[in-house]
PDB file of C-alpha atoms in Angstrom:
ATOM      1  CA  LEU A   1     -24.406 302.223 295.905  1.00  0.00           C
ATOM      2  CA  ILE A   2     -24.459 298.558 296.941  1.00  0.00           C
ATOM      3  CA  GLN A   3     -26.451 299.452 300.023  1.00  0.00           C
ATOM      4  CA  GLU A   4     -28.968 301.279 297.832  1.00  0.00           C
ATOM      5  CA  ILE A   5     -29.353 298.346 295.414  1.00  0.00           C
ATOM      6  CA  VAL A   6     -29.613 295.810 298.276  1.00  0.00           C
ATOM      7  CA  THR A   7     -32.299 297.665 300.206  1.00  0.00           C
ATOM      8  CA  SER A   8     -34.327 298.223 297.012  1.00  0.00           C
ATOM      9  CA  ILE A   9     -34.584 294.420 296.654  1.00  0.00           C
ATOM     10  CA  TRP A  10     -34.490 293.329 300.356  1.00  0.00           C
ATOM     11  CA  PRO A  11     -35.952 296.276 302.388  1.00  0.00           C
ATOM     12  CA  GLU A  12     -35.365 294.450 305.675  1.00  0.00           C
ATOM     13  CA  SER A  13     -31.741 293.529 304.940  1.00  0.00           C
ATOM     14  CA  THR A  14     -28.594 294.839 306.587  1.00  0.00           C
ATOM     15  CA  VAL A  15     -25.197 295.256 304.952  1.00  0.00           C
ATOM     16  CA  LYS A  16     -22.122 294.687 307.119  1.00  0.00           C
ATOM     17  CA  LEU A  17     -18.391 295.050 306.528  1.00  0.00           C
ATOM     18  CA  ALA A  18     -16.406 291.806 306.783  1.00  0.00           C
ATOM     19  CA  GLY A  19     -13.008 290.293 306.082  1.00  0.00           C
ATOM     20  CA  ALA A  20      -9.665 292.056 306.259  1.00  0.00           C
ATOM     21  CA  HIS A  21     -11.220 295.531 306.247  1.00  0.00           C
ATOM     22  CA  ALA A  22     -13.313 294.700 309.295  1.00  0.00           C
ATOM     23  CA  CYS A  23     -10.333 293.191 311.106  1.00  0.00           C
ATOM     24  CA  GLY A  24      -7.932 296.033 310.243  1.00  0.00           C
ATOM     25  CA  THR A  25      -5.519 293.880 308.230  1.00  0.00           C
ATOM     26  CA  ALA A  26      -6.464 295.030 304.705  1.00  0.00           C
ATOM     27  CA  LEU A  27      -3.998 296.226 302.108  1.00  0.00           C
ATOM     28  CA  PRO A  28      -4.835 298.925 299.503  1.00  0.00           C
ATOM     29  CA  GLY A  29      -5.585 296.174 296.955  1.00  0.00           C
ATOM     30  CA  SER A  30      -7.604 293.947 299.271  1.00  0.00           C
ATOM     31  CA  PRO A  31     -11.172 293.257 298.078  1.00  0.00           C
ATOM     32  CA  LEU A  32     -13.862 295.020 300.039  1.00  0.00           C
ATOM     33  CA  GLU A  33     -15.969 292.241 301.653  1.00  0.00           C
ATOM     34  CA  LEU A  34     -19.654 292.842 302.450  1.00  0.00           C
ATOM     35  CA  VAL A  35     -22.224 290.542 303.984  1.00  0.00           C
ATOM     36  CA  VAL A  36     -25.934 291.030 303.316  1.00  0.00           C
ATOM     37  CA  GLU A  37     -28.220 289.581 306.012  1.00  0.00           C
ATOM     38  CA  TYR A  38     -31.920 288.867 305.842  1.00  0.00           C
ATOM     39  CA  CYS A  39     -31.945 288.496 302.031  1.00  0.00           C
ATOM     40  CA  THR A  40     -35.040 286.332 301.543  1.00  0.00           C
ATOM     41  CA  GLY A  41     -37.256 285.881 298.510  1.00  0.00           C
ATOM     42  CA  GLY A  42     -35.583 283.134 296.548  1.00  0.00           C
ATOM     43  CA  GLU A  43     -33.583 283.026 293.352  1.00  0.00           C
ATOM     44  CA  GLU A  44     -35.582 285.709 291.570  1.00  0.00           C
ATOM     45  CA  ASN A  45     -34.240 288.394 293.884  1.00  0.00           C
ATOM     46  CA  PHE A  46     -30.646 287.325 293.237  1.00  0.00           C
ATOM     47  CA  ILE A  47     -31.275 287.477 289.486  1.00  0.00           C
ATOM     48  CA  THR A  48     -32.647 290.996 289.939  1.00  0.00           C
ATOM     49  CA  PHE A  49     -29.618 292.004 292.000  1.00  0.00           C
ATOM     50  CA  LYS A  50     -27.182 290.744 289.336  1.00  0.00           C
ATOM     51  CA  SER A  51     -29.156 292.462 286.558  1.00  0.00           C
ATOM     52  CA  ILE A  52     -29.008 295.818 288.357  1.00  0.00           C
ATOM     53  CA  ILE A  53     -25.321 295.381 289.196  1.00  0.00           C
ATOM     54  CA  LEU A  54     -24.474 294.786 285.542  1.00  0.00           C
ATOM     55  CA  ASP A  55     -26.561 297.769 284.464  1.00  0.00           C
ATOM     56  CA  ARG A  56     -24.592 299.967 286.928  1.00  0.00           C
ATOM     57  CA  GLY A  57     -21.304 299.077 285.199  1.00  0.00           C
ATOM     58  CA  TYR A  58     -20.000 296.289 287.432  1.00  0.00           C
ATOM     59  CA  VAL A  59     -18.448 293.111 286.099  1.00  0.00           C
ATOM     60  CA  ILE A  60     -19.144 289.760 287.751  1.00  0.00           C
ATOM     61  CA  GLU A  61     -15.789 287.993 288.043  1.00  0.00           C
ATOM     62  CA  ALA A  62     -17.080 284.972 289.894  1.00  0.00           C
ATOM     63  CA  GLU A  63     -20.190 283.778 291.675  1.00  0.00           C
ATOM     64  CA  SER A  64     -21.478 280.876 293.779  1.00  0.00           C
ATOM     65  CA  VAL A  65     -24.767 279.997 295.469  1.00  0.00           C
ATOM     66  CA  GLU A  66     -24.189 282.529 298.224  1.00  0.00           C
ATOM     67  CA  SER A  67     -21.556 284.999 297.091  1.00  0.00           C
ATOM     68  CA  ILE A  68     -20.487 287.154 294.149  1.00  0.00           C
ATOM     69  CA  LEU A  69     -17.213 288.862 293.291  1.00  0.00           C
ATOM     70  CA  LEU A  70     -17.486 292.200 291.458  1.00  0.00           C
ATOM     71  CA  SER A  71     -15.154 294.669 289.823  1.00  0.00           C
ATOM     72  CA  GLY A  72     -15.393 297.640 287.515  1.00  0.00           C
ATOM     73  CA  ASN A  73     -17.816 300.544 287.811  1.00  0.00           C
ATOM     74  CA  GLY A  74     -14.937 303.008 287.283  1.00  0.00           C
ATOM     75  CA  SER A  75     -12.844 301.594 290.100  1.00  0.00           C
ATOM     76  CA  THR A  76      -9.925 299.185 290.290  1.00  0.00           C
ATOM     77  CA  ALA A  77     -11.169 297.828 293.622  1.00  0.00           C
ATOM     78  CA  ARG A  78     -12.838 294.424 293.831  1.00  0.00           C
ATOM     79  CA  LEU A  79     -15.976 293.847 295.842  1.00  0.00           C
ATOM     80  CA  SER A  80     -17.024 290.510 297.414  1.00  0.00           C
ATOM     81  CA  VAL A  81     -20.661 290.285 298.514  1.00  0.00           C
ATOM     82  CA  THR A  82     -21.960 287.320 300.549  1.00  0.00           C
ATOM     83  CA  PHE A  83     -25.714 286.737 301.073  1.00  0.00           C
ATOM     84  CA  GLU A  84     -27.175 285.226 304.194  1.00  0.00           C
ATOM     85  CA  GLU A  85     -30.899 284.498 304.519  1.00  0.00           C
ATOM     86  CA  PHE A  86     -30.945 284.911 308.278  1.00  0.00           C
ATOM     87  CA  ALA A  87     -28.577 286.793 310.508  1.00  0.00           C
ATOM     88  CA  SER A  88     -28.779 284.050 313.132  1.00  0.00           C
ATOM     89  CA  SER A  89     -27.592 281.477 310.588  1.00  0.00           C
ATOM     90  CA  GLY A  90     -24.581 283.550 309.599  1.00  0.00           C
ATOM     91  CA  SER A  91     -21.216 283.478 311.333  1.00  0.00           C
ATOM     92  CA  VAL A  92     -19.680 286.655 309.950  1.00  0.00           C
ATOM     93  CA  ARG A  93     -20.146 288.832 313.058  1.00  0.00           C
ATOM     94  CA  LYS A  94     -18.983 286.073 315.317  1.00  0.00           C
ATOM     95  CA  GLU A  95     -16.015 285.444 313.069  1.00  0.00           C
ATOM     96  CA  ILE A  96     -14.966 289.097 313.049  1.00  0.00           C
ATOM     97  CA  HIS A  97     -15.347 289.253 316.853  1.00  0.00           C
ATOM     98  CA  ASN A  98     -13.243 286.102 317.301  1.00  0.00           C
ATOM     99  CA  LEU A  99     -10.528 287.278 314.914  1.00  0.00           C
ATOM    100  CA  LYS A 100     -10.204 290.669 316.602  1.00  0.00           C
ATOM    101  CA  LYS A 101     -10.015 288.945 320.003  1.00  0.00           C
ATOM    102  CA  ILE A 102      -7.282 286.551 318.826  1.00  0.00           C
ATOM    103  CA  LEU A 103      -5.304 289.323 317.078  1.00  0.00           C
ATOM    104  CA  SER A 104      -5.308 291.285 320.348  1.00  0.00           C
ATOM    105  CA  THR A 105      -3.322 288.448 321.895  1.00  0.00           C
ATOM    106  CA  VAL A 106      -0.939 287.977 318.930  1.00  0.00           C
ATOM    107  CA  PRO A 107      -0.683 291.492 317.396  1.00  0.00           C
ATOM    108  CA  SER A 108       2.322 290.481 315.270  1.00  0.00           C
ATOM    109  CA  ALA A 109       0.092 288.217 313.174  1.00  0.00           C
ATOM    110  CA  GLY A 110      -1.886 291.032 311.564  1.00  0.00           C
ATOM    111  CA  LYS A 111       1.314 292.961 310.855  1.00  0.00           C
ATOM    112  CA  ILE A 112       3.203 290.139 309.114  1.00  0.00           C
ATOM    113  CA  ALA A 113       0.029 289.075 307.232  1.00  0.00           C
ATOM    114  CA  ARG A 114       0.075 292.405 305.371  1.00  0.00           C
ATOM    115  CA  VAL A 115       3.676 291.948 304.228  1.00  0.00           C
ATOM    116  CA  ILE A 116       3.212 288.290 303.261  1.00  0.00           C
ATOM    117  CA  GLU A 117       0.063 289.135 301.289  1.00  0.00           C
ATOM    118  CA  VAL A 118       2.081 291.687 299.300  1.00  0.00           C
ATOM    119  CA  VAL A 119       4.683 289.002 298.557  1.00  0.00           C
ATOM    120  CA  LEU A 120       2.137 286.379 297.469  1.00  0.00           C
ATOM    121  CA  HIS A 121       0.025 288.868 295.516  1.00  0.00           C
ATOM    122  CA  GLN A 122       2.922 289.427 293.083  1.00  0.00           C
ATOM    123  CA  MET A 123       2.465 285.864 291.822  1.00  0.00           C
ATOM    124  CA  LYS A 124      -1.349 285.826 292.186  1.00  0.00           C
ATOM    125  CA  TYR A 125      -0.980 283.415 295.070  1.00  0.00           C
ATOM    126  CA  THR A 126      -3.695 285.258 297.026  1.00  0.00           C
ATOM    127  CA  ASP A 127      -6.255 284.764 294.253  1.00  0.00           C
ATOM    128  CA  THR A 128      -8.370 281.708 295.153  1.00  0.00           C
ATOM    129  CA  SER A 129      -9.747 281.512 291.608  1.00  0.00           C
ATOM    130  CA  PHE A 130      -6.154 280.527 290.585  1.00  0.00           C
ATOM    131  CA  GLY A 131      -5.621 278.162 293.465  1.00  0.00           C
ATOM    132  CA  GLY A 132      -4.099 280.682 295.858  1.00  0.00           C
ATOM    133  CA  ILE A 133      -4.498 281.195 299.622  1.00  0.00           C
ATOM    134  CA  SER A 134      -7.374 283.397 300.705  1.00  0.00           C
ATOM    135  CA  PRO A 135      -6.489 286.371 302.977  1.00  0.00           C
ATOM    136  CA  LYS A 136      -8.494 284.767 305.734  1.00  0.00           C
ATOM    137  CA  ALA A 137      -6.543 281.509 305.538  1.00  0.00           C
ATOM    138  CA  LEU A 138      -3.274 283.406 305.336  1.00  0.00           C
ATOM    139  CA  LEU A 139      -4.129 285.396 308.468  1.00  0.00           C
ATOM    140  CA  ILE A 140      -4.846 282.235 310.428  1.00  0.00           C
ATOM    141  CA  MET A 141      -1.502 280.768 309.203  1.00  0.00           C
ATOM    142  CA  CYS A 142       0.165 283.922 310.531  1.00  0.00           C
ATOM    143  CA  ILE A 143      -1.574 283.578 313.881  1.00  0.00           C
ATOM    144  CA  ALA A 144      -0.363 279.973 314.187  1.00  0.00           C
ATOM    145  CA  ALA A 145       3.172 280.935 313.157  1.00  0.00           C
ATOM    146  CA  CYS A 146       3.385 283.736 315.679  1.00  0.00           C
ATOM    147  CA  ARG A 147       2.235 281.426 318.440  1.00  0.00           C
ATOM    148  CA  GLN A 148       4.949 278.954 317.459  1.00  0.00           C
ATOM    149  CA  SER A 149       7.651 281.633 317.245  1.00  0.00           C
ATOM    150  CA  PRO A 150      10.233 281.901 320.048  1.00  0.00           C
ATOM    151  CA  HIS A 151       9.596 285.695 319.979  1.00  0.00           C
ATOM    152  CA  PRO A 152       5.870 286.172 319.318  1.00  0.00           C
ATOM    153  CA  GLU A 153       6.039 289.827 320.325  1.00  0.00           C
ATOM    154  CA  ASP A 154       8.614 290.677 317.615  1.00  0.00           C
ATOM    155  CA  PRO A 155       7.062 291.016 314.130  1.00  0.00           C
ATOM    156  CA  GLY A 156      10.452 290.737 312.418  1.00  0.00           C
ATOM    157  CA  GLU A 157      11.222 287.434 314.130  1.00  0.00           C
ATOM    158  CA  CYS A 158       7.674 286.214 313.437  1.00  0.00           C
ATOM    159  CA  LEU A 159       8.092 286.988 309.766  1.00  0.00           C
ATOM    160  CA  LYS A 160      11.298 284.950 309.596  1.00  0.00           C
ATOM    161  CA  HIS A 161       9.675 282.134 311.601  1.00  0.00           C
ATOM    162  CA  PHE A 162       6.618 282.097 309.215  1.00  0.00           C
ATOM    163  CA  PHE A 163       8.722 281.532 306.113  1.00  0.00           C
ATOM    164  CA  ALA A 164      11.113 279.104 307.776  1.00  0.00           C
ATOM    165  CA  MET A 165       8.352 276.971 309.295  1.00  0.00           C
ATOM    166  CA  TYR A 166       5.903 276.820 306.369  1.00  0.00           C
ATOM    167  CA  SER A 167       8.603 276.309 303.701  1.00  0.00           C
ATOM    168  CA  ASN A 168       9.192 272.821 305.184  1.00  0.00           C
ATOM    169  CA  PHE A 169       5.796 272.197 306.699  1.00  0.00           C
ATOM    170  CA  ASP A 170       3.877 268.919 306.310  1.00  0.00           C
ATOM    171  CA  PHE A 171       0.497 270.364 305.420  1.00  0.00           C
ATOM    172  CA  SER A 172      -0.921 266.946 304.508  1.00  0.00           C
ATOM    173  CA  SER A 173      -0.930 265.648 308.047  1.00  0.00           C
ATOM    174  CA  VAL A 174      -2.203 268.566 310.111  1.00  0.00           C
ATOM    175  CA  THR A 175      -5.022 271.083 310.378  1.00  0.00           C
ATOM    176  CA  ILE A 176      -4.120 274.662 311.279  1.00  0.00           C
ATOM    177  CA  THR A 177      -6.346 276.278 313.897  1.00  0.00           C
ATOM    178  CA  PRO A 178      -6.435 279.829 315.289  1.00  0.00           C
ATOM    179  CA  PHE A 179      -7.665 278.629 318.698  1.00  0.00           C
ATOM    180  CA  LEU A 180      -4.740 276.541 319.933  1.00  0.00           C
ATOM    181  CA  ASN A 181      -1.025 277.008 320.504  1.00  0.00           C
ATOM    182  CA  SER A 182      -0.237 273.820 318.596  1.00  0.00           C
ATOM    183  CA  PHE A 183      -1.386 272.112 315.415  1.00  0.00           C
ATOM    184  CA  ILE A 184      -3.861 269.235 315.399  1.00  0.00           C
ATOM    185  CA  PRO A 185      -3.941 266.022 313.268  1.00  0.00           C
ATOM    186  CA  ARG A 186      -5.610 266.491 309.896  1.00  0.00           C
ATOM    187  CA  ILE A 187      -9.420 266.509 310.299  1.00  0.00           C
ATOM    188  CA  ASP A 188     -10.928 263.524 308.448  1.00  0.00           C
ATOM    189  CA  VAL A 189     -14.116 265.236 307.241  1.00  0.00           C
ATOM    190  CA  GLU A 190     -15.337 266.535 303.916  1.00  0.00           C
ATOM    191  CA  GLY A 191     -13.598 269.744 302.887  1.00  0.00           C
ATOM    192  CA  HIS A 192     -10.449 268.917 304.854  1.00  0.00           C
ATOM    193  CA  CYS A 193      -9.265 265.383 304.086  1.00  0.00           C
ATOM    194  CA  GLU A 194      -9.036 265.863 300.304  1.00  0.00           C
ATOM    195  CA  ALA A 195      -7.629 269.467 300.355  1.00  0.00           C
ATOM    196  CA  GLN A 196      -3.976 270.491 300.050  1.00  0.00           C
ATOM    197  CA  LEU A 197      -4.480 273.000 302.885  1.00  0.00           C
ATOM    198  CA  SER A 198      -6.624 272.392 305.967  1.00  0.00           C
ATOM    199  CA  ILE A 199      -7.380 275.484 308.051  1.00  0.00           C
ATOM    200  CA  ILE A 200     -10.219 275.919 310.533  1.00  0.00           C
ATOM    201  CA  GLY A 201     -11.840 279.360 310.491  1.00  0.00           C
ATOM    202  CA  THR A 202     -12.832 281.321 313.553  1.00  0.00           C
ATOM    203  CA  ASP A 203     -16.581 280.692 313.210  1.00  0.00           C
ATOM    204  CA  ALA A 204     -16.372 277.421 315.208  1.00  0.00           C
ATOM    205  CA  TYR A 205     -18.233 275.476 312.439  1.00  0.00           C
ATOM    206  CA  GLY A 206     -15.113 273.663 311.295  1.00  0.00           C
ATOM    207  CA  PHE A 207     -15.241 274.773 307.639  1.00  0.00           C
ATOM    208  CA  ASN A 208     -11.971 274.651 305.734  1.00  0.00           C
ATOM    209  CA  VAL A 209     -11.081 278.223 304.802  1.00  0.00           C
ATOM    210  CA  GLY A 210      -8.061 276.940 302.853  1.00  0.00           C
ATOM    211  CA  ALA A 211      -9.978 274.480 300.670  1.00  0.00           C
ATOM    212  CA  ASP A 212      -9.583 276.529 297.466  1.00  0.00           C
ATOM    213  CA  CYS A 213      -5.764 276.383 297.562  1.00  0.00           C
ATOM    214  CA  TYR A 214      -4.283 273.931 295.048  1.00  0.00           C
ATOM    215  CA  ARG A 215      -0.950 275.641 294.312  1.00  0.00           C
ATOM    216  CA  LEU A 216       0.585 274.815 297.659  1.00  0.00           C
ATOM    217  CA  VAL A 217       3.782 273.318 296.149  1.00  0.00           C
ATOM    218  CA  GLN A 218       4.566 276.539 294.336  1.00  0.00           C
ATOM    219  CA  ILE A 219       3.665 278.687 297.347  1.00  0.00           C
ATOM    220  CA  LYS A 220       5.913 276.640 299.621  1.00  0.00           C
ATOM    221  CA  SER A 221       8.786 277.261 297.178  1.00  0.00           C
ATOM    222  CA  HIS A 222       8.296 280.979 297.519  1.00  0.00           C
ATOM    223  CA  PHE A 223       8.189 280.634 301.302  1.00  0.00           C
ATOM    224  CA  LEU A 224      11.557 278.816 301.084  1.00  0.00           C
ATOM    225  CA  TYR A 225      13.232 281.468 298.952  1.00  0.00           C
ATOM    226  CA  SER A 226      11.827 284.253 301.136  1.00  0.00           C
ATOM    227  CA  SER A 227      13.191 282.435 304.201  1.00  0.00           C
ATOM    228  CA  MET A 228      16.623 282.157 302.534  1.00  0.00           C
ATOM    229  CA  ALA A 229      16.494 285.821 301.582  1.00  0.00           C
ATOM    230  CA  LEU A 230      15.760 286.995 305.110  1.00  0.00           C
ATOM    231  CA  ARG A 231      18.583 284.884 306.505  1.00  0.00           C
ATOM    232  CA  LYS A 232      20.967 286.211 303.831  1.00  0.00           C
ATOM    233  CA  TRP A 233      19.963 289.769 304.452  1.00  0.00           C
ATOM    234  CA  ASP A 234      20.453 289.583 308.226  1.00  0.00           C
ATOM    235  CA  GLY A 235      23.665 287.546 307.969  1.00  0.00           C
ATOM    236  CA  THR A 236      22.438 284.232 309.411  1.00  0.00           C
ATOM    237  CA  HIS A 237      22.181 282.269 306.165  1.00  0.00           C
ATOM    238  CA  THR A 238      24.658 279.445 305.562  1.00  0.00           C
ATOM    239  CA  PRO A 239      25.026 276.857 302.775  1.00  0.00           C
ATOM    240  CA  ALA A 240      23.868 274.183 305.193  1.00  0.00           C
ATOM    241  CA  MET A 241      20.528 275.943 305.400  1.00  0.00           C
ATOM    242  CA  GLY A 242      19.803 275.293 301.767  1.00  0.00           C
ATOM    243  CA  HIS A 243      21.977 277.772 299.902  1.00  0.00           C
ATOM    244  CA  LYS A 244      21.719 277.095 296.172  1.00  0.00           C
ATOM    245  CA  LYS A 245      24.372 277.824 293.601  1.00  0.00           C
ATOM    246  CA  GLY A 246      23.995 281.269 292.196  1.00  0.00           C
ATOM    247  CA  TYR A 247      21.434 282.278 294.828  1.00  0.00           C
ATOM    248  CA  LYS A 248      21.695 285.990 295.609  1.00  0.00           C
ATOM    249  CA  GLY A 249      18.828 286.488 297.973  1.00  0.00           C
ATOM    250  CA  ARG A 250      16.412 287.683 295.351  1.00  0.00           C
ATOM    251  CA  THR A 251      12.790 286.631 295.831  1.00  0.00           C
ATOM    252  CA  PRO A 252       9.308 288.159 295.488  1.00  0.00           C
ATOM    253  CA  LEU A 253      10.043 289.481 298.975  1.00  0.00           C
ATOM    254  CA  SER A 254      13.108 291.310 297.567  1.00  0.00           C
ATOM    255  CA  LEU A 255      10.896 293.283 295.236  1.00  0.00           C
ATOM    256  CA  ILE A 256       9.361 295.106 298.175  1.00  0.00           C
ATOM    257  CA  VAL A 257      12.689 296.751 298.968  1.00  0.00           C
ATOM    258  CA  PRO A 258      13.213 298.953 295.860  1.00  0.00           C
ATOM    259  CA  LEU A 259       9.510 299.740 295.425  1.00  0.00           C
ATOM    260  CA  GLN A 260       9.075 302.472 297.987  1.00  0.00           C
ATOM    261  CA  PRO A 261       5.241 302.465 298.065  1.00  0.00           C
ATOM    262  CA  LEU A 262       5.250 298.725 298.824  1.00  0.00           C
ATOM    263  CA  TRP A 263       8.161 299.002 301.250  1.00  0.00           C
ATOM    264  CA  SER A 264       6.334 301.851 303.025  1.00  0.00           C
ATOM    265  CA  ARG A 265       3.496 299.425 303.623  1.00  0.00           C
ATOM    266  CA  ALA A 266       5.932 296.999 305.183  1.00  0.00           C
ATOM    267  CA  GLU A 267       7.311 299.769 307.392  1.00  0.00           C
ATOM    268  CA  ALA A 268       3.782 300.715 308.397  1.00  0.00           C
ATOM    269  CA  ALA A 269       3.007 297.088 309.237  1.00  0.00           C
ATOM    270  CA  LEU A 270       6.236 296.035 310.939  1.00  0.00           C
ATOM    271  CA  GLY A 271       7.779 299.342 312.032  1.00  0.00           C
ATOM    272  CA  ALA A 272      10.781 301.068 310.541  1.00  0.00           C
ATOM    273  CA  ASP A 273      13.244 299.633 313.055  1.00  0.00           C
ATOM    274  CA  VAL A 274      12.260 296.076 312.185  1.00  0.00           C
ATOM    275  CA  VAL A 275      12.278 296.719 308.438  1.00  0.00           C
ATOM    276  CA  ARG A 276      15.810 298.190 308.546  1.00  0.00           C
ATOM    277  CA  LYS A 277      17.087 294.785 309.740  1.00  0.00           C
ATOM    278  CA  PHE A 278      16.285 293.362 306.305  1.00  0.00           C
ATOM    279  CA  GLN A 279      17.612 296.192 304.136  1.00  0.00           C
TER     280      GLN A 279
END
């Protein structure tokens, strides 16, 4: 339907899949991300597109100069559409290519990203309109954590390392990058220096894909409790590690365990043998 609407307005355009679905890291609730290339003609064409979309039963949840977030039309799925005037000016295809290449060297990253997204989604911490972390930024954080992990080939160990590292991480002084095995000093440019979270995307343009996150304090707290839960469940937690009075290892991560559909997703991502370590 979107393809039909787009080509009726921009006959020369192309519609391409992007984001988590293109990289193979999407969850059932992940928004479907599309990129429309060669959409020329000025603002009038965008007004026409929005008018048709609304007539077809969609709801516009959010919009910017170059993108629009849709929902409705008889479906619970959300749809993100980004418009690019020229294919050569866009970085989507290069970004997808780079992400797939990086994930092939750290396969654990995509697996733990799915589990962590489930955990954060319970508190709307993956919704950037509420100051959450975008799936793209989260995936890059997972890539960096896996590279720092003593056992990068083990998704279970990488999951524990992610929560342990980022729960006490000094985000204000560094920029997270998917290209290096170490972090770099915080980039002092617009979009990075004033943001709570500084993450370079894979398009090589240096844009901060974590700029929309402003609930980092709350998110770090959930990382801490998830880290404590994993240590408690596998028997390595001690009071010296931050055990709090009355703490029983219950976190948003714990909720995945009794909910079989969600836990099945964790098993699919990490493998049943790894998951059983935390049950």
